[in-house]
Amino acid sequence: MLAFVDLQTKEFPVSSVQALVEAAKRQIREIDPAELQQLQQTGVPIIDVREPAEYAAGHFPGAVNIPRGVLEFEVDGHPAVNCQRDPALGHRGQPVVVACRSGGRSALAAAALKQLGFVEPLSLRGGFQGWIQAGLPVEK
């Protein structure tokens, strides 16, 4: 059985990974590809939490790759993973967009960033797949 810690640090059991993702989505705001494209014009940081090979195959213009498995450690430059704080994370008081392949990992990552004090972590609904389906530009 999986457990998810909500923002009030109260645990509740969930029955599947999908339930865990849905619980995370209730705690954050999701945006669609068109909204992300508008936010790109403002310089909002975009964190692609996919694995490096996924990122290398194609990614959002201007996105920085910080894999889901180390994101929380990179927030404060945790020495356990020999990280320095990535400036792409911006400031906790400013918006940051988190994206993945389809929206699940980014929802979990955005919820984790919210728990770490980020006031406006946004998750891209539909992820990179939705971005491509919308016909938006890709970098390699």
Coordinates of C-alpha atoms in Angstrom, one line a residue:
M1 CA 0.0 0.0 0.0
L2 CA 1.3 3.4 -0.9
A3 CA 0.9 6.5 1.2
F4 CA 0.9 10.2 0.2
V5 CA 1.7 13.0 2.7
D6 CA -0.7 15.9 2.2
L7 CA 0.2 19.5 2.8
Q8 CA -1.0 19.3 6.4
T9 CA 1.5 16.3 6.9
K10 CA -1.4 13.9 7.5
E11 CA -0.9 10.6 5.8
F12 CA -3.7 8.8 4.0
P13 CA -3.4 5.5 2.1
V14 CA -3.8 5.2 -1.6
S15 CA -4.4 2.0 -3.5
S16 CA -2.4 2.7 -6.7
V17 CA 0.1 5.0 -8.3
Q18 CA -2.8 6.5 -10.3
A19 CA -4.5 7.3 -7.0
L20 CA -1.3 8.9 -5.8
V21 CA -1.1 11.0 -8.9
E22 CA -4.7 12.1 -8.6
A23 CA -4.1 13.1 -5.0
A24 CA -1.1 15.2 -6.1
K25 CA -3.2 16.8 -8.8
R26 CA -5.7 18.0 -6.2
Q27 CA -3.0 19.9 -4.4
I28 CA -1.5 21.8 -7.4
R29 CA -2.6 23.7 -10.5
E30 CA -2.3 22.1 -13.9
I31 CA -1.9 24.2 -17.1
D32 CA -2.4 23.2 -20.7
P33 CA 0.2 23.5 -23.5
A34 CA -1.2 26.8 -24.8
E35 CA -0.9 28.4 -21.3
L36 CA 2.7 27.1 -21.0
Q37 CA 3.5 28.7 -24.4
Q38 CA 2.2 32.0 -23.0
L39 CA 4.2 31.6 -19.8
Q40 CA 7.4 30.9 -21.8
Q41 CA 7.2 34.5 -23.0
T42 CA 7.5 35.7 -19.4
G43 CA 10.7 33.6 -18.7
V44 CA 9.1 31.3 -16.2
P45 CA 11.4 28.3 -15.4
I46 CA 10.4 25.0 -17.1
I47 CA 11.7 21.9 -15.4
D48 CA 11.5 18.7 -17.5
V49 CA 11.5 15.9 -14.9
R50 CA 11.8 13.1 -17.5
E51 CA 14.9 10.9 -17.6
P52 CA 18.0 12.3 -19.5
A53 CA 17.4 10.0 -22.5
E54 CA 13.8 11.1 -22.8
Y55 CA 14.9 14.8 -22.6
A56 CA 17.7 14.2 -25.2
A57 CA 15.2 12.8 -27.7
G58 CA 13.3 16.1 -27.7
H59 CA 12.1 18.6 -25.1
F60 CA 10.3 21.9 -24.5
P61 CA 12.1 25.0 -25.8
G62 CA 14.1 26.5 -22.9
A63 CA 13.4 23.6 -20.5
V64 CA 16.0 22.4 -18.1
N65 CA 16.3 18.7 -17.3
I66 CA 16.2 17.7 -13.6
P67 CA 15.0 14.1 -13.4
R68 CA 12.2 13.3 -11.0
G69 CA 14.4 11.1 -8.9
V70 CA 16.7 14.0 -7.8
L71 CA 14.4 17.0 -8.0
E72 CA 13.8 17.4 -4.3
F73 CA 17.6 17.0 -3.6
E74 CA 18.4 19.7 -6.2
V75 CA 16.1 22.2 -4.5
D76 CA 18.6 22.8 -1.8
G77 CA 21.7 21.3 -3.4
H78 CA 21.6 18.2 -1.1
P79 CA 25.1 16.7 -0.7
A80 CA 23.7 13.1 -0.8
V81 CA 23.5 13.3 -4.6
N82 CA 26.4 15.6 -5.0
C83 CA 24.1 18.4 -6.3
Q84 CA 24.3 22.1 -6.4
R85 CA 21.1 24.0 -6.3
D86 CA 20.0 24.4 -9.9
P87 CA 19.2 28.0 -10.7
A88 CA 16.5 26.8 -13.1
L89 CA 14.3 26.2 -10.1
G90 CA 14.0 29.9 -9.7
H91 CA 12.7 31.3 -6.4
R92 CA 10.2 29.6 -4.1
G93 CA 8.0 32.7 -4.4
Q94 CA 7.7 32.6 -8.2
P95 CA 5.9 30.3 -10.6
V96 CA 7.8 27.3 -11.9
V97 CA 6.4 24.8 -14.5
V98 CA 7.1 21.1 -14.1
A99 CA 6.6 18.8 -17.1
C100 CA 7.1 15.2 -18.0
R101 CA 5.9 12.7 -20.7
S102 CA 2.2 12.6 -19.9
G103 CA 1.6 14.6 -16.7
G104 CA 1.9 12.0 -13.9
R105 CA 5.5 12.6 -12.8
S106 CA 5.1 16.3 -13.1
A107 CA 2.1 16.3 -10.9
L108 CA 4.0 14.4 -8.2
A109 CA 7.0 16.7 -8.6
A110 CA 4.8 19.9 -8.4
A111 CA 3.2 18.6 -5.2
A112 CA 6.6 17.9 -3.8
L113 CA 7.8 21.4 -4.6
K114 CA 4.7 22.8 -3.0
Q115 CA 5.5 20.9 0.2
L116 CA 9.0 22.3 0.0
G117 CA 7.7 25.9 0.0
F118 CA 7.2 26.8 -3.7
V119 CA 4.1 28.9 -3.8
E120 CA 3.2 28.3 -7.4
P121 CA 4.5 25.0 -8.9
L122 CA 2.5 24.3 -12.1
S123 CA 2.2 20.9 -13.8
L124 CA 1.7 20.6 -17.5
R125 CA -1.5 18.6 -18.2
G126 CA -0.8 16.0 -20.9
G127 CA 3.0 16.5 -20.6
F128 CA 5.3 16.4 -23.6
Q129 CA 2.8 14.2 -25.5
G130 CA 0.1 16.9 -25.2
W131 CA 2.7 19.5 -26.3
I132 CA 3.5 17.5 -29.4
Q133 CA -0.2 16.8 -30.1
A134 CA -0.8 20.6 -30.0
G135 CA 1.8 21.0 -32.7
L136 CA 4.1 23.2 -30.6
P137 CA 7.9 23.5 -31.2
V138 CA 10.4 21.0 -29.9
E139 CA 14.1 21.3 -29.2
K140 CA 16.7 18.5 -29.6

